[in-house]
Amino acid sequence: MMKINCGHYIFCFMKPWVKMLVFCILSFFVSFPYALAINVASVEKFLDNAAFDAWDPNSNDLLFLRKDEKGILQIFKVRENSINPESDKVCISCNAQRAVGFKLSTVPLIHKGASDWHPSGEWFITQGEIPDNISWKQEKRIPGARLNAEPETGWWNNLFLVSKDGKIWIELTKFTNHDINSGILSPTFSKDGKMIAWAERIGGSRPFDQYPNGRWLLKTAKIHVNGEDTRIYDIKVHPPQDGATFKPQGWSSDGKLLLATDIGYGELPYPGYRADIYEVRFDPDGTIKNMKNLTGSKDFLEHYASYSPDEKLIAFTTNNFDPQYEKRMNDAWKKDGPRFSHFIVRNLFTDLFLMDRDGKIVKRITNFVDQEWKGTHPIVAKNAWSKDGKTIILGLVLRSNITGKKEGEMIYRIRLE
């Protein structure tokens, strides 16, 4: 005799609005235990004048970026449990002793950063500026042109593998200063260290309303980490799928990749400023099997996502508390169209949230936007978890309310209980 699931039978005959109400209530109670279990114990500044770069939860080595006296971004290392991190920091990009595939003398002269630790803790992957790129020539007549070569923008960058002490630098991609559309963004290792993902630039920022950060696509490759013989191979180019921005965020242990992208928003004003967080599954041969949109909102920006150690939660940054954000974008587009260039850095402010693997928000972690920042506004950037899931390190950027220019960077430590 066939068994009938009464609950399923009743649900089928509910009116649509009743179904939606039931779904919302059930979703709330599924997420509610997470929210109850997580409390923010403290929010403290860890370092000033520093951009968070990467954290190895096993060794507790933390990488951060800071500009030297010539304005060049250098990579520093410090222990997360340091009592006095400012005194204990070490510049590991200032002491390169071996370069593979390029000139050693260029290491201290180029911007570098956007790093990710190899699971072994012996190496990290990072971006490095191409020497004598086009921005070096433009800098005199277009002040600030070289900002595009900094790692958060990634234009005219190559990919490098670096030893944990910064002594050995191995160039993995081979763009030259003649490659106008070259660029690398957000390289990240898979959990087993056998694959990497990154974004690669394929075009400029015209028209600006569609491609404010340039045109990018997603690439993945297998990597054999073997000291100076390290190589990447089986490189795959993944179709744009109606998106211009593709920034890998991190891998899960089952081979899924978190990705910030603006897929589906190409017809809207400034799609790159509406990016969603996707979870991408790969087949064993490295091709995309499917993409799941976790956040799915054209009205807000979601970015900088990272899995918790048990991979039940995802930390990410968003401005979903700003109901006028989309209206301001639409108004700016109607007024300025493609000439628009500074709206986002004057009007974007974000905080850190947690969501579950289905994209349901379970906790707001920070409230930086509610604080007074003396003529600037906060944008929460890259973040990472401790091995026990009780600490989150994040970067905070302050931008001018008037010009949108970066006025400060700092690193915060969040203790959870």
One Martini backbone bead per residue (centre of mass of N, CA, C, O) as a GRO file, in nm:
protein
  417
    1MET     BB    1   0.097   0.036   0.022
    2MET     BB    2   0.067   0.365  -0.014
    3LYS     BB    3   0.226   0.631   0.125
    4ILE     BB    4   0.123   0.933   0.296
    5ASN     BB    5   0.225   1.262   0.315
    6CYS     BB    6   0.052   1.488   0.485
    7GLY     BB    7   0.224   1.742   0.483
    8HIS     BB    8   0.265   1.753   0.176
    9TYR     BB    9  -0.036   1.755   0.098
   10ILE     BB   10  -0.114   2.021   0.239
   11PHE     BB   11   0.099   2.207   0.105
   12CYS     BB   12  -0.009   2.184  -0.194
   13PHE     BB   13  -0.301   2.341  -0.098
   14MET     BB   14  -0.181   2.596  -0.049
   15LYS     BB   15  -0.148   2.907  -0.057
   16PRO     BB   16   0.106   3.097  -0.162
   17TRP     BB   17   0.122   3.288   0.092
   18VAL     BB   18   0.132   3.053   0.295
   19LYS     BB   19   0.385   2.916   0.198
   20MET     BB   20   0.572   3.157   0.248
   21LEU     BB   21   0.524   3.177   0.550
   22VAL     BB   22   0.617   2.893   0.625
   23PHE     BB   23   0.900   2.915   0.507
   24CYS     BB   24   0.998   3.153   0.685
   25ILE     BB   25   0.955   3.019   0.958
   26LEU     BB   26   1.138   2.771   0.910
   27SER     BB   27   1.395   2.930   0.841
   28PHE     BB   28   1.421   3.070   1.113
   29PHE     BB   29   1.444   2.804   1.293
   30VAL     BB   30   1.696   2.696   1.152
   31SER     BB   31   1.879   2.964   1.211
   32PHE     BB   32   1.843   3.036   1.517
   33PRO     BB   33   2.064   2.862   1.658
   34TYR     BB   34   2.302   3.016   1.543
   35ALA     BB   35   2.234   3.294   1.666
   36LEU     BB   36   2.240   3.197   1.963
   37ALA     BB   37   2.548   3.075   1.952
   38ILE     BB   38   2.627   3.375   1.865
   39ASN     BB   39   2.873   3.598   2.006
   40VAL     BB   40   3.007   3.913   2.067
   41ALA     BB   41   3.276   3.985   2.271
   42SER     BB   42   3.481   4.142   2.061
   43VAL     BB   43   3.620   4.464   1.933
   44GLU     BB   44   3.952   4.500   1.800
   45LYS     BB   45   4.236   4.657   1.741
   46PHE     BB   46   4.539   4.542   1.589
   47LEU     BB   47   4.600   4.747   1.335
   48ASP     BB   48   4.754   5.016   1.192
   49ASN     BB   49   4.828   5.090   0.888
   50ALA     BB   50   4.663   4.822   0.761
   51ALA     BB   51   4.628   4.544   0.534
   52PHE     BB   52   4.463   4.273   0.503
   53ASP     BB   53   4.567   3.946   0.360
   54ALA     BB   54   4.655   3.687   0.558
   55TRP     BB   55   4.574   3.361   0.729
   56ASP     BB   56   4.729   3.110   0.924
   57PRO     BB   57   4.574   2.891   1.144
   58ASN     BB   58   4.822   2.709   1.220
   59SER     BB   59   5.067   2.928   1.270
   60ASN     BB   60   4.948   3.237   1.297
   61ASP     BB   61   5.016   3.379   1.036
   62LEU     BB   62   5.017   3.725   0.941
   63LEU     BB   63   4.924   3.922   0.665
   64PHE     BB   64   5.032   4.252   0.556
   65LEU     BB   65   4.986   4.587   0.434
   66ARG     BB   66   5.239   4.842   0.346
   67LYS     BB   67   5.369   5.144   0.287
   68ASP     BB   68   5.636   5.290   0.196
   69GLU     BB   69   5.828   5.576   0.140
   70LYS     BB   70   5.744   5.525  -0.187
   71GLY     BB   71   5.445   5.383  -0.201
   72ILE     BB   72   5.496   5.073  -0.158
   73LEU     BB   73   5.373   4.761  -0.135
   74GLN     BB   74   5.420   4.562   0.148
   75ILE     BB   75   5.501   4.256   0.314
   76PHE     BB   76   5.384   4.144   0.626
   77LYS     BB   77   5.468   3.975   0.941
   78VAL     BB   78   5.256   3.824   1.204
   79ARG     BB   79   5.131   3.738   1.497
   80GLU     BB   80   4.813   3.714   1.624
   81ASN     BB   81   4.932   3.681   1.940
   82SER     BB   82   5.047   3.949   1.958
   83ILE     BB   83   5.101   4.208   2.184
   84ASN     BB   84   5.309   4.371   1.967
   85PRO     BB   85   5.276   4.401   1.636
   86GLU     BB   86   5.446   4.653   1.561
   87SER     BB   87   5.718   4.530   1.677
   88ASP     BB   88   5.693   4.223   1.538
   89LYS     BB   89   5.718   4.293   1.264
   90VAL     BB   90   5.787   4.171   0.918
   91CYS     BB   91   5.950   4.227   0.616
   92ILE     BB   92   5.921   3.989   0.346
   93SER     BB   93   5.963   4.185   0.078
   94CYS     BB   94   6.262   4.307   0.173
   95ASN     BB   95   6.414   3.987   0.154
   96ALA     BB   96   6.479   3.891  -0.120
   97GLN     BB   97   6.694   3.605  -0.268
   98ARG     BB   98   6.491   3.463  -0.484
   99ALA     BB   99   6.428   3.444  -0.845
  100VAL     BB  100   6.173   3.301  -1.063
  101GLY     BB  101   6.142   3.445  -1.391
  102PHE     BB  102   6.288   3.705  -1.265
  103LYS     BB  103   6.390   3.995  -1.122
  104LEU     BB  104   6.491   4.054  -0.805
  105SER     BB  105   6.498   4.380  -0.803
  106THR     BB  106   6.170   4.414  -0.828
  107VAL     BB  107   6.028   4.344  -0.560
  108PRO     BB  108   6.052   4.631  -0.398
  109LEU     BB  109   5.910   4.804  -0.658
  110ILE     BB  110   5.638   4.650  -0.619
  111HIS     BB  111   5.331   4.574  -0.598
  112LYS     BB  112   5.169   4.373  -0.335
  113GLY     BB  113   4.920   4.102  -0.293
  114ALA     BB  114   4.660   3.905  -0.235
  115SER     BB  115   4.669   3.651  -0.039
  116ASP     BB  116   4.745   3.283   0.002
  117TRP     BB  117   4.762   3.002   0.179
  118HIS     BB  118   4.907   2.720   0.198
  119PRO     BB  119   4.832   2.437   0.377
  120SER     BB  120   5.138   2.402   0.477
  121GLY     BB  121   5.270   2.708   0.534
  122GLU     BB  122   5.529   2.746   0.325
  123TRP     BB  123   5.325   2.904   0.135
  124PHE     BB  124   5.229   3.175  -0.093
  125ILE     BB  125   4.995   3.352  -0.275
  126THR     BB  126   5.035   3.624  -0.520
  127GLN     BB  127   5.059   3.953  -0.618
  128GLY     BB  128   5.233   4.132  -0.897
  129GLU     BB  129   5.374   4.384  -1.040
  130ILE     BB  130   5.453   4.508  -1.345
  131PRO     BB  131   5.715   4.627  -1.470
  132ASP     BB  132   5.674   4.904  -1.656
  133ASN     BB  133   5.398   4.981  -1.679
  134ILE     BB  134   5.170   5.200  -1.806
  135SER     BB  135   5.135   5.363  -1.533
  136TRP     BB  136   5.426   5.474  -1.516
  137LYS     BB  137   5.380   5.667  -1.769
  138GLN     BB  138   5.103   5.812  -1.659
  139GLU     BB  139   5.159   5.948  -1.379
  140LYS     BB  140   5.231   6.246  -1.466
  141ARG     BB  141   4.941   6.305  -1.623
  142ILE     BB  142   4.799   6.073  -1.421
  143PRO     BB  143   4.727   6.087  -1.122
  144GLY     BB  144   4.688   5.754  -0.992
  145ALA     BB  145   4.731   5.524  -1.206
  146ARG     BB  146   4.883   5.312  -1.012
  147LEU     BB  147   4.641   5.210  -0.844
  148ASN     BB  148   4.559   4.981  -1.054
  149ALA     BB  149   4.822   4.801  -0.953
  150GLU     BB  150   4.696   4.727  -0.714
  151PRO     BB  151   4.565   4.438  -0.576
  152GLU     BB  152   4.255   4.531  -0.557
  153THR     BB  153   4.265   4.576  -0.881
  154GLY     BB  154   4.509   4.417  -1.071
  155TRP     BB  155   4.646   4.563  -1.277
  156TRP     BB  156   4.931   4.458  -1.400
  157ASN     BB  157   4.948   4.145  -1.305
  158ASN     BB  158   5.094   3.876  -1.132
  159LEU     BB  159   5.180   3.544  -1.037
  160PHE     BB  160   5.285   3.417  -0.707
  161LEU     BB  161   5.526   3.227  -0.530
  162VAL     BB  162   5.591   3.221  -0.168
  163SER     BB  163   5.776   3.205   0.085
  164LYS     BB  164   5.720   3.245   0.424
  165ASP     BB  165   5.993   3.444   0.437
  166GLY     BB  166   6.033   3.588   0.136
  167LYS     BB  167   6.293   3.468  -0.031
  168ILE     BB  168   6.101   3.321  -0.244
  169TRP     BB  169   6.026   3.388  -0.598
  170ILE     BB  170   5.753   3.273  -0.817
  171GLU     BB  171   5.662   3.285  -1.141
  172LEU     BB  172   5.343   3.189  -1.299
  173THR     BB  173   5.302   3.431  -1.478
  174LYS     BB  174   5.368   3.610  -1.822
  175PHE     BB  175   5.329   3.900  -1.814
  176THR     BB  176   5.375   4.207  -1.973
  177ASN     BB  177   5.410   4.551  -2.042
  178HIS     BB  178   5.252   4.488  -2.331
  179ASP     BB  179   5.000   4.389  -2.168
  180ILE     BB  180   4.727   4.575  -2.138
  181ASN     BB  181   4.506   4.339  -2.017
  182SER     BB  182   4.643   4.273  -1.769
  183GLY     BB  183   4.552   4.056  -1.482
  184ILE     BB  184   4.501   4.003  -1.119
  185LEU     BB  185   4.270   3.821  -0.890
  186SER     BB  186   4.223   3.646  -0.610
  187PRO     BB  187   4.404   3.420  -0.513
  188THR     BB  188   4.332   3.059  -0.451
  189PHE     BB  189   4.327   2.778  -0.256
  190SER     BB  190   4.271   2.477  -0.210
  191LYS     BB  191   4.254   2.264   0.057
  192ASP     BB  192   4.480   2.063  -0.089
  193GLY     BB  193   4.669   2.247  -0.291
  194LYS     BB  194   4.594   2.157  -0.616
  195MET     BB  195   4.441   2.434  -0.651
  196ILE     BB  196   4.353   2.730  -0.841
  197ALA     BB  197   4.212   3.063  -0.823
  198TRP     BB  198   4.126   3.333  -1.058
  199ALA     BB  199   4.137   3.651  -1.190
  200GLU     BB  200   4.116   3.782  -1.535
  201ARG     BB  201   4.198   4.020  -1.756
  202ILE     BB  202   4.012   4.136  -2.079
  203GLY     BB  203   3.955   4.450  -1.998
  204GLY     BB  204   3.830   4.748  -1.966
  205SER     BB  205   3.624   5.050  -1.848
  206ARG     BB  206   3.442   5.016  -2.121
  207PRO     BB  207   3.186   5.105  -2.013
  208PHE     BB  208   3.161   5.213  -1.688
  209ASP     BB  209   2.867   5.114  -1.615
  210GLN     BB  210   2.964   4.804  -1.676
  211TYR     BB  211   3.311   4.841  -1.627
  212PRO     BB  212   3.453   4.974  -1.358
  213ASN     BB  213   3.687   4.720  -1.324
  214GLY     BB  214   3.656   4.583  -1.571
  215ARG     BB  215   3.731   4.280  -1.742
  216TRP     BB  216   3.646   3.946  -1.632
  217LEU     BB  217   3.767   3.614  -1.547
  218LEU     BB  218   3.769   3.274  -1.480
  219LYS     BB  219   4.032   3.078  -1.325
  220THR     BB  220   4.186   2.752  -1.341
  221ALA     BB  221   4.429   2.530  -1.167
  222LYS     BB  222   4.684   2.329  -1.146
  223ILE     BB  223   4.921   2.256  -0.870
  224HIS     BB  224   5.281   2.212  -0.827
  225VAL     BB  225   5.440   2.203  -0.523
  226ASN     BB  226   5.816   2.237  -0.579
  227GLY     BB  227   5.938   2.483  -0.527
  228GLU     BB  228   6.116   2.594  -0.802
  229ASP     BB  229   5.923   2.369  -0.968
  230THR     BB  230   5.678   2.514  -0.981
  231ARG     BB  231   5.346   2.459  -1.133
  232ILE     BB  232   5.109   2.528  -1.380
  233TYR     BB  233   4.810   2.348  -1.499
  234ASP     BB  234   4.531   2.297  -1.652
  235ILE     BB  235   4.403   2.552  -1.775
  236LYS     BB  236   4.092   2.724  -1.710
  237VAL     BB  237   3.828   2.879  -1.889
  238HIS     BB  238   3.552   3.065  -1.778
  239PRO     BB  239   3.277   3.176  -1.865
  240PRO     BB  240   3.119   3.479  -1.809
  241GLN     BB  241   2.803   3.471  -1.779
  242ASP     BB  242   2.713   3.775  -1.770
  243GLY     BB  243   2.995   3.895  -1.659
  244ALA     BB  244   3.270   4.111  -1.516
  245THR     BB  245   3.293   3.993  -1.219
  246PHE     BB  246   3.565   3.780  -1.071
  247LYS     BB  247   3.602   3.675  -0.719
  248PRO     BB  248   3.768   3.484  -0.539
  249GLN     BB  249   3.733   3.358  -0.183
  250GLY     BB  250   3.700   3.031  -0.147
  251TRP     BB  251   3.730   2.700  -0.018
  252SER     BB  252   3.611   2.390   0.017
  253SER     BB  253   3.656   2.055   0.098
  254ASP     BB  254   3.445   1.977  -0.160
  255GLY     BB  255   3.525   2.193  -0.404
  256LYS     BB  256   3.410   2.469  -0.341
  257LEU     BB  257   3.348   2.806  -0.468
  258LEU     BB  258   3.381   3.123  -0.381
  259LEU     BB  259   3.197   3.403  -0.544
  260ALA     BB  260   3.230   3.727  -0.680
  261THR     BB  261   2.946   3.847  -0.876
  262ASP     BB  262   2.750   4.006  -1.168
  263ILE     BB  263   2.552   3.809  -1.258
  264GLY     BB  264   2.266   3.945  -1.440
  265TYR     BB  265   2.350   4.286  -1.434
  266GLY     BB  266   2.425   4.416  -1.723
  267GLU     BB  267   2.150   4.609  -1.751
  268LEU     BB  268   2.251   4.759  -1.512
  269PRO     BB  269   2.366   4.988  -1.316
  270TYR     BB  270   2.657   4.903  -1.201
  271PRO     BB  271   2.707   4.579  -1.158
  272GLY     BB  272   2.973   4.563  -0.975
  273TYR     BB  273   2.785   4.701  -0.726
  274ARG     BB  274   2.598   4.400  -0.717
  275ALA     BB  275   2.735   4.174  -0.602
  276ASP     BB  276   2.747   3.829  -0.553
  277ILE     BB  277   2.730   3.519  -0.384
  278TYR     BB  278   2.885   3.223  -0.490
  279GLU     BB  279   2.852   2.866  -0.545
  280VAL     BB  280   3.099   2.647  -0.688
  281ARG     BB  281   3.098   2.360  -0.882
  282PHE     BB  282   3.328   2.095  -0.949
  283ASP     BB  283   3.466   1.886  -1.137
  284PRO     BB  284   3.733   1.675  -1.140
  285ASP     BB  285   3.843   1.837  -1.413
  286GLY     BB  286   3.752   2.162  -1.347
  287THR     BB  287   3.461   2.200  -1.423
  288ILE     BB  288   3.166   2.351  -1.428
  289LYS     BB  289   2.855   2.249  -1.297
  290ASN     BB  290   2.760   2.478  -1.083
  291MET     BB  291   2.562   2.773  -0.974
  292LYS     BB  292   2.508   2.938  -0.656
  293ASN     BB  293   2.301   3.183  -0.535
  294LEU     BB  294   2.313   3.318  -0.209
  295THR     BB  295   2.196   3.631  -0.230
  296GLY     BB  296   2.027   3.768  -0.467
  297SER     BB  297   2.097   4.104  -0.501
  298LYS     BB  298   2.060   4.411  -0.679
  299ASP     BB  299   2.062   4.630  -0.426
  300PHE     BB  300   2.343   4.502  -0.343
  301LEU     BB  301   2.655   4.430  -0.180
  302GLU     BB  302   2.861   4.133  -0.206
  303HIS     BB  303   3.154   4.026  -0.014
  304TYR     BB  304   3.401   3.878   0.133
  305ALA     BB  305   3.419   3.549   0.159
  306SER     BB  306   3.404   3.293   0.433
  307TYR     BB  307   3.466   3.004   0.580
  308SER     BB  308   3.414   2.821   0.825
  309PRO     BB  309   3.564   2.552   0.965
  310ASP     BB  310   3.280   2.379   0.939
  311GLU     BB  311   3.110   2.509   0.688
  312LYS     BB  312   2.822   2.639   0.795
  313LEU     BB  313   2.952   2.922   0.751
  314ILE     BB  314   2.946   3.273   0.623
  315ALA     BB  315   3.147   3.531   0.576
  316PHE     BB  316   3.037   3.875   0.499
  317THR     BB  317   2.991   4.158   0.298
  318THR     BB  318   2.751   4.440   0.343
  319ASN     BB  319   2.463   4.683   0.247
  320ASN     BB  320   2.159   4.580   0.345
  321PHE     BB  321   2.101   4.850   0.538
  322ASP     BB  322   2.075   5.025   0.255
  323PRO     BB  323   1.782   5.128   0.097
  324GLN     BB  324   1.921   5.371  -0.101
  325TYR     BB  325   2.138   5.256  -0.292
  326GLU     BB  326   1.995   5.204  -0.565
  327LYS     BB  327   1.879   5.485  -0.605
  328ARG     BB  328   2.152   5.631  -0.619
  329MET     BB  329   2.249   5.481  -0.868
  330ASN     BB  330   2.018   5.557  -1.060
  331ASP     BB  331   2.052   5.864  -1.035
  332ALA     BB  332   2.345   5.875  -1.136
  333TRP     BB  333   2.289   5.752  -1.414
  334LYS     BB  334   2.087   5.968  -1.516
  335LYS     BB  335   2.296   6.204  -1.485
  336ASP     BB  336   2.598   6.063  -1.588
  337GLY     BB  337   2.650   5.785  -1.657
  338PRO     BB  338   2.958   5.703  -1.791
  339ARG     BB  339   3.092   5.948  -1.620
  340PHE     BB  340   3.078   5.797  -1.384
  341SER     BB  341   3.329   5.751  -1.088
  342HIS     BB  342   3.256   5.826  -0.749
  343PHE     BB  343   3.014   5.706  -0.602
  344ILE     BB  344   3.103   5.443  -0.450
  345VAL     BB  345   3.326   5.575  -0.253
  346ARG     BB  346   3.093   5.765  -0.116
  347ASN     BB  347   2.836   5.528  -0.077
  348LEU     BB  348   3.001   5.290   0.042
  349PHE     BB  349   2.894   5.073   0.318
  350THR     BB  350   3.011   4.815   0.548
  351ASP     BB  351   2.950   4.490   0.692
  352LEU     BB  352   2.950   4.205   0.900
  353PHE     BB  353   2.832   3.875   0.818
  354LEU     BB  354   2.618   3.588   0.857
  355MET     BB  355   2.575   3.277   0.681
  356ASP     BB  356   2.451   3.019   0.539
  357ARG     BB  357   2.460   2.779   0.279
  358ASP     BB  358   2.170   2.919   0.175
  359GLY     BB  359   2.187   3.249   0.248
  360LYS     BB  360   2.110   3.290   0.544
  361ILE     BB  361   2.085   3.521   0.776
  362VAL     BB  362   2.219   3.504   1.131
  363LYS     BB  363   2.438   3.756   1.153
  364ARG     BB  364   2.559   4.048   1.298
  365ILE     BB  365   2.891   4.155   1.375
  366THR     BB  366   2.900   4.456   1.276
  367ASN     BB  367   2.894   4.845   1.353
  368PHE     BB  368   3.064   5.071   1.197
  369VAL     BB  369   2.841   5.268   1.071
  370ASP     BB  370   2.760   5.382   1.374
  371GLN     BB  371   3.016   5.534   1.368
  372GLU     BB  372   3.259   5.779   1.410
  373TRP     BB  373   3.492   5.899   1.125
  374LYS     BB  374   3.566   6.186   1.042
  375GLY     BB  375   3.466   6.212   0.720
  376THR     BB  376   3.419   5.902   0.707
  377HIS     BB  377   3.386   5.561   0.577
  378PRO     BB  378   3.314   5.219   0.608
  379ILE     BB  379   3.495   4.921   0.478
  380VAL     BB  380   3.469   4.592   0.465
  381ALA     BB  381   3.689   4.339   0.407
  382LYS     BB  382   3.886   4.110   0.446
  383ASN     BB  383   3.855   3.767   0.579
  384ALA     BB  384   3.919   3.543   0.872
  385TRP     BB  385   3.961   3.234   1.038
  386SER     BB  386   3.997   3.044   1.288
  387LYS     BB  387   4.030   2.714   1.373
  388ASP     BB  388   3.790   2.742   1.611
  389GLY     BB  389   3.584   2.990   1.532
  390LYS     BB  390   3.646   3.250   1.753
  391THR     BB  391   3.794   3.412   1.514
  392ILE     BB  392   3.808   3.733   1.338
  393ILE     BB  393   3.970   3.871   1.063
  394LEU     BB  394   3.983   4.221   0.951
  395GLY     BB  395   3.934   4.469   0.717
  396LEU     BB  396   3.957   4.839   0.721
  397VAL     BB  397   3.811   5.103   0.533
  398LEU     BB  398   3.866   5.454   0.478
  399ARG     BB  399   3.650   5.704   0.332
  400SER     BB  400   3.572   5.982   0.190
  401ASN     BB  401   3.274   6.170   0.177
  402ILE     BB  402   3.376   6.349  -0.074
  403THR     BB  403   3.608   6.189  -0.259
  404GLY     BB  404   3.666   5.867  -0.179
  405LYS     BB  405   3.927   5.849  -0.055
  406LYS     BB  406   4.175   5.696   0.100
  407GLU     BB  407   4.239   5.738   0.469
  408GLY     BB  408   4.235   5.428   0.577
  409GLU     BB  409   4.387   5.137   0.752
  410MET     BB  410   4.276   4.830   0.923
  411ILE     BB  411   4.284   4.588   1.193
  412TYR     BB  412   4.055   4.342   1.310
  413ARG     BB  413   3.932   4.169   1.612
  414ILE     BB  414   3.705   3.896   1.650
  415ARG     BB  415   3.520   3.778   1.925
  416LEU     BB  416   3.371   3.468   1.990
  417GLU     BB  417   3.083   3.276   2.180
   0.00000   0.00000   0.00000
